[in-house]
Amino acid sequence: MSESMTPAARARVTVRQQLPLLAALVVLWMLLWGSTTPLTIVTGVVVALAVTRAFYLPAVELSGRFNPFWFAVFVGRVLVEMAAASFQVALLAVGPRARHRSALIKVDLTTRSDFILTGTALAVSLVPGSVVVEVDRASTVLYVHTLSVRTEAEVERARAHVLGIERDLLRAWGSRAEWEAVRS
């Protein structure tokens, strides 16, 4: 048993620190039941508290900074990229049967935040034609499989795309220090 798994370490994670996780679990509970009745909400809270106490999860450390405008821009960017990439992948699927090359690209992220790392990985994987196949949490590295990559310039463009998603997410939700690091 590692030090972080001891009961003393678990006790240090407060309910306040786990509020985002608890809220998400309650919303998930309500979605699963398809109901927003008071009973569903109360049982969701009870289940969420039981789950977070029974199964150790490290506290999600948030930066304490959220910019709704830049978050909306980030979501808009991902939606536009999803639509455009869907057509590109469809053309690859129905187009001439030429051999399409793909690449596995290592992308070193700037962030050290698990929250931003996860958000970046999810956004990249939502866009058709790219999928995160591995995450090195300790060094915040994503390994991304990308379709239709033929040249080194296209590899660098794909890497820059992932870093751009990280940059946009940092602008919306990252700490000031991380945003300043990628700003220039």
PDB file of N, CA and C in Angstrom, residues 70-154:
ATOM      1  N   TRP A  70     -13.662  32.426 -23.101  1.00  0.00           N
ATOM      2  CA  TRP A  70     -12.647  31.614 -23.766  1.00  0.00           C
ATOM      3  C   TRP A  70     -12.999  30.134 -23.735  1.00  0.00           C
ATOM      4  N   PHE A  71     -13.780  29.707 -22.733  1.00  0.00           N
ATOM      5  CA  PHE A  71     -14.248  28.331 -22.727  1.00  0.00           C
ATOM      6  C   PHE A  71     -15.234  28.117 -23.868  1.00  0.00           C
ATOM      7  N   ALA A  72     -16.122  29.092 -24.101  1.00  0.00           N
ATOM      8  CA  ALA A  72     -17.060  28.999 -25.217  1.00  0.00           C
ATOM      9  C   ALA A  72     -16.306  28.978 -26.550  1.00  0.00           C
ATOM     10  N   VAL A  73     -15.245  29.775 -26.657  1.00  0.00           N
ATOM     11  CA  VAL A  73     -14.414  29.763 -27.869  1.00  0.00           C
ATOM     12  C   VAL A  73     -13.773  28.388 -28.040  1.00  0.00           C
ATOM     13  N   PHE A  74     -13.269  27.811 -26.954  1.00  0.00           N
ATOM     14  CA  PHE A  74     -12.663  26.473 -27.000  1.00  0.00           C
ATOM     15  C   PHE A  74     -13.680  25.433 -27.473  1.00  0.00           C
ATOM     16  N   VAL A  75     -14.874  25.438 -26.892  1.00  0.00           N
ATOM     17  CA  VAL A  75     -15.917  24.484 -27.277  1.00  0.00           C
ATOM     18  C   VAL A  75     -16.301  24.689 -28.743  1.00  0.00           C
ATOM     19  N   GLY A  76     -16.425  25.941 -29.157  1.00  0.00           N
ATOM     20  CA  GLY A  76     -16.731  26.229 -30.553  1.00  0.00           C
ATOM     21  C   GLY A  76     -15.662  25.702 -31.493  1.00  0.00           C
ATOM     22  N   ARG A  77     -14.402  25.888 -31.123  1.00  0.00           N
ATOM     23  CA  ARG A  77     -13.301  25.389 -31.952  1.00  0.00           C
ATOM     24  C   ARG A  77     -13.378  23.879 -32.096  1.00  0.00           C
ATOM     25  N   VAL A  78     -13.603  23.187 -30.986  1.00  0.00           N
ATOM     26  CA  VAL A  78     -13.666  21.725 -31.036  1.00  0.00           C
ATOM     27  C   VAL A  78     -14.848  21.270 -31.890  1.00  0.00           C
ATOM     28  N   LEU A  79     -15.995  21.935 -31.773  1.00  0.00           N
ATOM     29  CA  LEU A  79     -17.163  21.566 -32.581  1.00  0.00           C
ATOM     30  C   LEU A  79     -16.917  21.783 -34.071  1.00  0.00           C
ATOM     31  N   VAL A  80     -16.297  22.907 -34.420  1.00  0.00           N
ATOM     32  CA  VAL A  80     -15.986  23.173 -35.826  1.00  0.00           C
ATOM     33  C   VAL A  80     -14.991  22.137 -36.356  1.00  0.00           C
ATOM     34  N   GLU A  81     -13.970  21.821 -35.550  1.00  0.00           N
ATOM     35  CA  GLU A  81     -12.991  20.823 -35.978  1.00  0.00           C
ATOM     36  C   GLU A  81     -13.632  19.444 -36.121  1.00  0.00           C
ATOM     37  N   MET A  82     -14.571  19.119 -35.234  1.00  0.00           N
ATOM     38  CA  MET A  82     -15.259  17.832 -35.341  1.00  0.00           C
ATOM     39  C   MET A  82     -16.027  17.744 -36.653  1.00  0.00           C
ATOM     40  N   ALA A  83     -16.720  18.809 -37.016  1.00  0.00           N
ATOM     41  CA  ALA A  83     -17.501  18.806 -38.259  1.00  0.00           C
ATOM     42  C   ALA A  83     -16.586  18.698 -39.478  1.00  0.00           C
ATOM     43  N   ALA A  84     -15.540  19.524 -39.505  1.00  0.00           N
ATOM     44  CA  ALA A  84     -14.626  19.512 -40.655  1.00  0.00           C
ATOM     45  C   ALA A  84     -13.915  18.164 -40.768  1.00  0.00           C
ATOM     46  N   ALA A  85     -13.452  17.631 -39.647  1.00  0.00           N
ATOM     47  CA  ALA A  85     -12.723  16.362 -39.676  1.00  0.00           C
ATOM     48  C   ALA A  85     -13.641  15.201 -40.062  1.00  0.00           C
ATOM     49  N   SER A  86     -14.912  15.289 -39.711  1.00  0.00           N
ATOM     50  CA  SER A  86     -15.859  14.236 -40.099  1.00  0.00           C
ATOM     51  C   SER A  86     -15.938  14.120 -41.616  1.00  0.00           C
ATOM     52  N   PHE A  87     -15.979  15.262 -42.299  1.00  0.00           N
ATOM     53  CA  PHE A  87     -16.008  15.236 -43.765  1.00  0.00           C
ATOM     54  C   PHE A  87     -14.688  14.720 -44.334  1.00  0.00           C
ATOM     55  N   GLN A  88     -13.576  15.116 -43.738  1.00  0.00           N
ATOM     56  CA  GLN A  88     -12.270  14.649 -44.218  1.00  0.00           C
ATOM     57  C   GLN A  88     -12.130  13.138 -44.073  1.00  0.00           C
ATOM     58  N   VAL A  89     -12.549  12.608 -42.943  1.00  0.00           N
ATOM     59  CA  VAL A  89     -12.472  11.163 -42.732  1.00  0.00           C
ATOM     60  C   VAL A  89     -13.438  10.436 -43.663  1.00  0.00           C
ATOM     61  N   ALA A  90     -14.616  11.001 -43.878  1.00  0.00           N
ATOM     62  CA  ALA A  90     -15.575  10.399 -44.807  1.00  0.00           C
ATOM     63  C   ALA A  90     -14.996  10.348 -46.219  1.00  0.00           C
ATOM     64  N   LEU A  91     -14.322  11.412 -46.636  1.00  0.00           N
ATOM     65  CA  LEU A  91     -13.697  11.420 -47.972  1.00  0.00           C
ATOM     66  C   LEU A  91     -12.597  10.379 -48.070  1.00  0.00           C
ATOM     67  N   LEU A  92     -11.855  10.199 -46.986  1.00  0.00           N
ATOM     68  CA  LEU A  92     -10.823   9.154 -46.990  1.00  0.00           C
ATOM     69  C   LEU A  92     -11.458   7.776 -47.116  1.00  0.00           C
ATOM     70  N   ALA A  93     -12.613   7.594 -46.480  1.00  0.00           N
ATOM     71  CA  ALA A  93     -13.270   6.293 -46.487  1.00  0.00           C
ATOM     72  C   ALA A  93     -13.887   5.956 -47.839  1.00  0.00           C
ATOM     73  N   VAL A  94     -14.465   6.937 -48.530  1.00  0.00           N
ATOM     74  CA  VAL A  94     -15.151   6.657 -49.787  1.00  0.00           C
ATOM     75  C   VAL A  94     -14.317   7.033 -51.011  1.00  0.00           C
ATOM     76  N   GLY A  95     -13.212   7.691 -50.800  1.00  0.00           N
ATOM     77  CA  GLY A  95     -12.367   8.121 -51.911  1.00  0.00           C
ATOM     78  C   GLY A  95     -11.608   6.961 -52.527  1.00  0.00           C
ATOM     79  N   PRO A  96     -10.718   7.283 -53.448  1.00  0.00           N
ATOM     80  CA  PRO A  96      -9.904   6.240 -54.086  1.00  0.00           C
ATOM     81  C   PRO A  96      -9.159   5.423 -53.038  1.00  0.00           C
ATOM     82  N   ARG A  97      -8.992   4.178 -53.317  1.00  0.00           N
ATOM     83  CA  ARG A  97      -8.361   3.264 -52.368  1.00  0.00           C
ATOM     84  C   ARG A  97      -6.834   3.381 -52.360  1.00  0.00           C
ATOM     85  N   ALA A  98      -6.351   4.578 -52.340  1.00  0.00           N
ATOM     86  CA  ALA A  98      -4.906   4.786 -52.228  1.00  0.00           C
ATOM     87  C   ALA A  98      -4.484   4.439 -50.807  1.00  0.00           C
ATOM     88  N   ARG A  99      -3.230   4.149 -50.659  1.00  0.00           N
ATOM     89  CA  ARG A  99      -2.716   3.838 -49.323  1.00  0.00           C
ATOM     90  C   ARG A  99      -2.603   5.134 -48.534  1.00  0.00           C
ATOM     91  N   HIS A 100      -3.297   5.161 -47.424  1.00  0.00           N
ATOM     92  CA  HIS A 100      -3.258   6.327 -46.553  1.00  0.00           C
ATOM     93  C   HIS A 100      -2.263   6.057 -45.446  1.00  0.00           C
ATOM     94  N   ARG A 101      -1.427   7.021 -45.214  1.00  0.00           N
ATOM     95  CA  ARG A 101      -0.443   6.883 -44.147  1.00  0.00           C
ATOM     96  C   ARG A 101      -0.960   7.554 -42.887  1.00  0.00           C
ATOM     97  N   SER A 102      -0.620   6.954 -41.799  1.00  0.00           N
ATOM     98  CA  SER A 102      -0.964   7.548 -40.517  1.00  0.00           C
ATOM     99  C   SER A 102       0.312   7.634 -39.689  1.00  0.00           C
ATOM    100  N   ALA A 103       0.232   8.343 -38.591  1.00  0.00           N
ATOM    101  CA  ALA A 103       1.421   8.530 -37.762  1.00  0.00           C
ATOM    102  C   ALA A 103       1.036   8.470 -36.289  1.00  0.00           C
ATOM    103  N   LEU A 104       1.958   8.022 -35.491  1.00  0.00           N
ATOM    104  CA  LEU A 104       1.836   8.069 -34.042  1.00  0.00           C
ATOM    105  C   LEU A 104       2.789   9.167 -33.585  1.00  0.00           C
ATOM    106  N   ILE A 105       2.217  10.221 -33.024  1.00  0.00           N
ATOM    107  CA  ILE A 105       2.986  11.433 -32.729  1.00  0.00           C
ATOM    108  C   ILE A 105       3.087  11.635 -31.229  1.00  0.00           C
ATOM    109  N   LYS A 106       4.296  11.898 -30.768  1.00  0.00           N
ATOM    110  CA  LYS A 106       4.520  12.218 -29.362  1.00  0.00           C
ATOM    111  C   LYS A 106       4.392  13.731 -29.200  1.00  0.00           C
ATOM    112  N   VAL A 107       3.521  14.146 -28.255  1.00  0.00           N
ATOM    113  CA  VAL A 107       3.300  15.574 -28.024  1.00  0.00           C
ATOM    114  C   VAL A 107       3.588  15.872 -26.553  1.00  0.00           C
ATOM    115  N   ASP A 108       4.631  16.663 -26.304  1.00  0.00           N
ATOM    116  CA  ASP A 108       4.971  17.090 -24.951  1.00  0.00           C
ATOM    117  C   ASP A 108       4.140  18.314 -24.605  1.00  0.00           C
ATOM    118  N   LEU A 109       3.226  18.167 -23.658  1.00  0.00           N
ATOM    119  CA  LEU A 109       2.375  19.281 -23.265  1.00  0.00           C
ATOM    120  C   LEU A 109       3.111  20.194 -22.289  1.00  0.00           C
ATOM    121  N   THR A 110       2.649  21.407 -22.198  1.00  0.00           N
ATOM    122  CA  THR A 110       3.222  22.397 -21.288  1.00  0.00           C
ATOM    123  C   THR A 110       2.698  22.207 -19.880  1.00  0.00           C
ATOM    124  N   THR A 111       1.443  21.842 -19.772  1.00  0.00           N
ATOM    125  CA  THR A 111       0.767  21.778 -18.482  1.00  0.00           C
ATOM    126  C   THR A 111       1.307  20.666 -17.591  1.00  0.00           C
ATOM    127  N   ARG A 112       1.106  20.827 -16.308  1.00  0.00           N
ATOM    128  CA  ARG A 112       1.387  19.769 -15.334  1.00  0.00           C
ATOM    129  C   ARG A 112       0.093  19.391 -14.624  1.00  0.00           C
ATOM    130  N   SER A 113      -1.015  19.976 -15.063  1.00  0.00           N
ATOM    131  CA  SER A 113      -2.314  19.753 -14.450  1.00  0.00           C
ATOM    132  C   SER A 113      -2.983  18.516 -15.047  1.00  0.00           C
ATOM    133  N   ASP A 114      -3.422  17.604 -14.181  1.00  0.00           N
ATOM    134  CA  ASP A 114      -4.157  16.429 -14.653  1.00  0.00           C
ATOM    135  C   ASP A 114      -5.453  16.843 -15.343  1.00  0.00           C
ATOM    136  N   PHE A 115      -6.072  17.898 -14.840  1.00  0.00           N
ATOM    137  CA  PHE A 115      -7.334  18.371 -15.389  1.00  0.00           C
ATOM    138  C   PHE A 115      -7.155  18.851 -16.835  1.00  0.00           C
ATOM    139  N   ILE A 116      -6.159  19.672 -17.079  1.00  0.00           N
ATOM    140  CA  ILE A 116      -5.900  20.190 -18.432  1.00  0.00           C
ATOM    141  C   ILE A 116      -5.414  19.063 -19.339  1.00  0.00           C
ATOM    142  N   LEU A 117      -4.570  18.166 -18.818  1.00  0.00           N
ATOM    143  CA  LEU A 117      -4.094  17.017 -19.588  1.00  0.00           C
ATOM    144  C   LEU A 117      -5.278  16.176 -20.064  1.00  0.00           C
ATOM    145  N   THR A 118      -6.209  15.888 -19.164  1.00  0.00           N
ATOM    146  CA  THR A 118      -7.376  15.086 -19.506  1.00  0.00           C
ATOM    147  C   THR A 118      -8.274  15.820 -20.500  1.00  0.00           C
ATOM    148  N   GLY A 119      -8.497  17.102 -20.274  1.00  0.00           N
ATOM    149  CA  GLY A 119      -9.322  17.882 -21.193  1.00  0.00           C
ATOM    150  C   GLY A 119      -8.741  17.942 -22.589  1.00  0.00           C
ATOM    151  N   THR A 120      -7.429  18.105 -22.673  1.00  0.00           N
ATOM    152  CA  THR A 120      -6.761  18.133 -23.978  1.00  0.00           C
ATOM    153  C   THR A 120      -6.896  16.785 -24.670  1.00  0.00           C
ATOM    154  N   ALA A 121      -6.655  15.704 -23.928  1.00  0.00           N
ATOM    155  CA  ALA A 121      -6.754  14.365 -24.508  1.00  0.00           C
ATOM    156  C   ALA A 121      -8.174  14.077 -24.999  1.00  0.00           C
ATOM    157  N   LEU A 122      -9.166  14.478 -24.227  1.00  0.00           N
ATOM    158  CA  LEU A 122     -10.557  14.259 -24.642  1.00  0.00           C
ATOM    159  C   LEU A 122     -10.903  15.064 -25.889  1.00  0.00           C
ATOM    160  N   ALA A 123     -10.484  16.324 -25.925  1.00  0.00           N
ATOM    161  CA  ALA A 123     -10.783  17.169 -27.087  1.00  0.00           C
ATOM    162  C   ALA A 123     -10.112  16.623 -28.345  1.00  0.00           C
ATOM    163  N   VAL A 124      -8.867  16.172 -28.220  1.00  0.00           N
ATOM    164  CA  VAL A 124      -8.156  15.611 -29.372  1.00  0.00           C
ATOM    165  C   VAL A 124      -8.858  14.349 -29.859  1.00  0.00           C
ATOM    166  N   SER A 125      -9.277  13.492 -28.932  1.00  0.00           N
ATOM    167  CA  SER A 125      -9.912  12.232 -29.312  1.00  0.00           C
ATOM    168  C   SER A 125     -11.319  12.424 -29.875  1.00  0.00           C
ATOM    169  N   LEU A 126     -11.984  13.526 -29.534  1.00  0.00           N
ATOM    170  CA  LEU A 126     -13.315  13.786 -30.071  1.00  0.00           C
ATOM    171  C   LEU A 126     -13.285  14.138 -31.553  1.00  0.00           C
ATOM    172  N   VAL A 127     -12.181  14.680 -32.018  1.00  0.00           N
ATOM    173  CA  VAL A 127     -12.063  15.082 -33.420  1.00  0.00           C
ATOM    174  C   VAL A 127     -11.748  13.840 -34.258  1.00  0.00           C
ATOM    175  N   PRO A 128     -12.615  13.488 -35.202  1.00  0.00           N
ATOM    176  CA  PRO A 128     -12.363  12.303 -36.031  1.00  0.00           C
ATOM    177  C   PRO A 128     -11.025  12.397 -36.755  1.00  0.00           C
ATOM    178  N   GLY A 129     -10.361  11.256 -36.858  1.00  0.00           N
ATOM    179  CA  GLY A 129      -9.074  11.208 -37.534  1.00  0.00           C
ATOM    180  C   GLY A 129      -7.897  11.280 -36.586  1.00  0.00           C
ATOM    181  N   SER A 130      -8.160  11.500 -35.322  1.00  0.00           N
ATOM    182  CA  SER A 130      -7.086  11.507 -34.328  1.00  0.00           C
ATOM    183  C   SER A 130      -7.599  10.867 -33.050  1.00  0.00           C
ATOM    184  N   VAL A 131      -6.730  10.139 -32.403  1.00  0.00           N
ATOM    185  CA  VAL A 131      -7.096   9.499 -31.146  1.00  0.00           C
ATOM    186  C   VAL A 131      -5.857   9.420 -30.262  1.00  0.00           C
ATOM    187  N   VAL A 132      -6.036   9.697 -28.986  1.00  0.00           N
ATOM    188  CA  VAL A 132      -4.936   9.569 -28.032  1.00  0.00           C
ATOM    189  C   VAL A 132      -4.841   8.100 -27.664  1.00  0.00           C
ATOM    190  N   VAL A 133      -3.686   7.492 -27.947  1.00  0.00           N
ATOM    191  CA  VAL A 133      -3.516   6.066 -27.677  1.00  0.00           C
ATOM    192  C   VAL A 133      -2.800   5.809 -26.356  1.00  0.00           C
ATOM    193  N   GLU A 134      -2.076   6.804 -25.863  1.00  0.00           N
ATOM    194  CA  GLU A 134      -1.408   6.646 -24.576  1.00  0.00           C
ATOM    195  C   GLU A 134      -1.174   8.014 -23.962  1.00  0.00           C
ATOM    196  N   VAL A 135      -1.231   8.039 -22.631  1.00  0.00           N
ATOM    197  CA  VAL A 135      -0.961   9.250 -21.878  1.00  0.00           C
ATOM    198  C   VAL A 135       0.117   8.922 -20.861  1.00  0.00           C
ATOM    199  N   ASP A 136       1.193   9.688 -20.883  1.00  0.00           N
ATOM    200  CA  ASP A 136       2.227   9.576 -19.857  1.00  0.00           C
ATOM    201  C   ASP A 136       1.968  10.704 -18.871  1.00  0.00           C
ATOM    202  N   ARG A 137       1.265  10.368 -17.815  1.00  0.00           N
ATOM    203  CA  ARG A 137       0.827  11.377 -16.848  1.00  0.00           C
ATOM    204  C   ARG A 137       2.000  12.045 -16.152  1.00  0.00           C
ATOM    205  N   ALA A 138       3.022  11.274 -15.814  1.00  0.00           N
ATOM    206  CA  ALA A 138       4.151  11.825 -15.062  1.00  0.00           C
ATOM    207  C   ALA A 138       4.865  12.936 -15.827  1.00  0.00           C
ATOM    208  N   SER A 139       5.013  12.762 -17.123  1.00  0.00           N
ATOM    209  CA  SER A 139       5.718  13.781 -17.916  1.00  0.00           C
ATOM    210  C   SER A 139       4.770  14.569 -18.812  1.00  0.00           C
ATOM    211  N   THR A 140       3.481  14.410 -18.642  1.00  0.00           N
ATOM    212  CA  THR A 140       2.432  15.052 -19.425  1.00  0.00           C
ATOM    213  C   THR A 140       2.719  15.000 -20.930  1.00  0.00           C
ATOM    214  N   VAL A 141       2.786  13.775 -21.405  1.00  0.00           N
ATOM    215  CA  VAL A 141       3.004  13.516 -22.827  1.00  0.00           C
ATOM    216  C   VAL A 141       1.806  12.750 -23.367  1.00  0.00           C
ATOM    217  N   LEU A 142       1.316  13.177 -24.522  1.00  0.00           N
ATOM    218  CA  LEU A 142       0.264  12.456 -25.224  1.00  0.00           C
ATOM    219  C   LEU A 142       0.858  11.789 -26.458  1.00  0.00           C
ATOM    220  N   TYR A 143       0.446  10.568 -26.712  1.00  0.00           N
ATOM    221  CA  TYR A 143       0.801   9.878 -27.948  1.00  0.00           C
ATOM    222  C   TYR A 143      -0.465   9.811 -28.769  1.00  0.00           C
ATOM    223  N   VAL A 144      -0.459  10.501 -29.912  1.00  0.00           N
ATOM    224  CA  VAL A 144      -1.663  10.695 -30.714  1.00  0.00           C
ATOM    225  C   VAL A 144      -1.511   9.987 -32.054  1.00  0.00           C
ATOM    226  N   HIS A 145      -2.489   9.148 -32.391  1.00  0.00           N
ATOM    227  CA  HIS A 145      -2.532   8.518 -33.712  1.00  0.00           C
ATOM    228  C   HIS A 145      -3.325   9.438 -34.625  1.00  0.00           C
ATOM    229  N   THR A 146      -2.733   9.797 -35.762  1.00  0.00           N
ATOM    230  CA  THR A 146      -3.346  10.743 -36.689  1.00  0.00           C
ATOM    231  C   THR A 146      -3.410  10.134 -38.080  1.00  0.00           C
ATOM    232  N   LEU A 147      -4.528  10.317 -38.751  1.00  0.00           N
ATOM    233  CA  LEU A 147      -4.709   9.804 -40.111  1.00  0.00           C
ATOM    234  C   LEU A 147      -4.138  10.764 -41.147  1.00  0.00           C
ATOM    235  N   SER A 148      -3.835  10.194 -42.307  1.00  0.00           N
ATOM    236  CA  SER A 148      -3.459  10.961 -43.491  1.00  0.00           C
ATOM    237  C   SER A 148      -2.303  11.921 -43.243  1.00  0.00           C
ATOM    238  N   VAL A 149      -1.198  11.362 -42.785  1.00  0.00           N
ATOM    239  CA  VAL A 149       0.022  12.137 -42.559  1.00  0.00           C
ATOM    240  C   VAL A 149       1.100  11.556 -43.470  1.00  0.00           C
ATOM    241  N   ARG A 150       1.618  12.398 -44.362  1.00  0.00           N
ATOM    242  CA  ARG A 150       2.588  11.902 -45.328  1.00  0.00           C
ATOM    243  C   ARG A 150       3.975  12.519 -45.173  1.00  0.00           C
ATOM    244  N   THR A 151       4.061  13.728 -44.651  1.00  0.00           N
ATOM    245  CA  THR A 151       5.343  14.413 -44.584  1.00  0.00           C
ATOM    246  C   THR A 151       5.666  14.827 -43.157  1.00  0.00           C
ATOM    247  N   GLU A 152       6.903  15.178 -42.943  1.00  0.00           N
ATOM    248  CA  GLU A 152       7.324  15.673 -41.629  1.00  0.00           C
ATOM    249  C   GLU A 152       6.598  16.976 -41.283  1.00  0.00           C
ATOM    250  N   ALA A 153       6.317  17.788 -42.292  1.00  0.00           N
ATOM    251  CA  ALA A 153       5.580  19.033 -42.051  1.00  0.00           C
ATOM    252  C   ALA A 153       4.169  18.744 -41.542  1.00  0.00           C
ATOM    253  N   GLU A 154       3.527  17.703 -42.060  1.00  0.00           N
ATOM    254  CA  GLU A 154       2.195  17.333 -41.586  1.00  0.00           C
ATOM    255  C   GLU A 154       2.237  16.785 -40.166  1.00  0.00           C
TER     256      GLU A 154
END
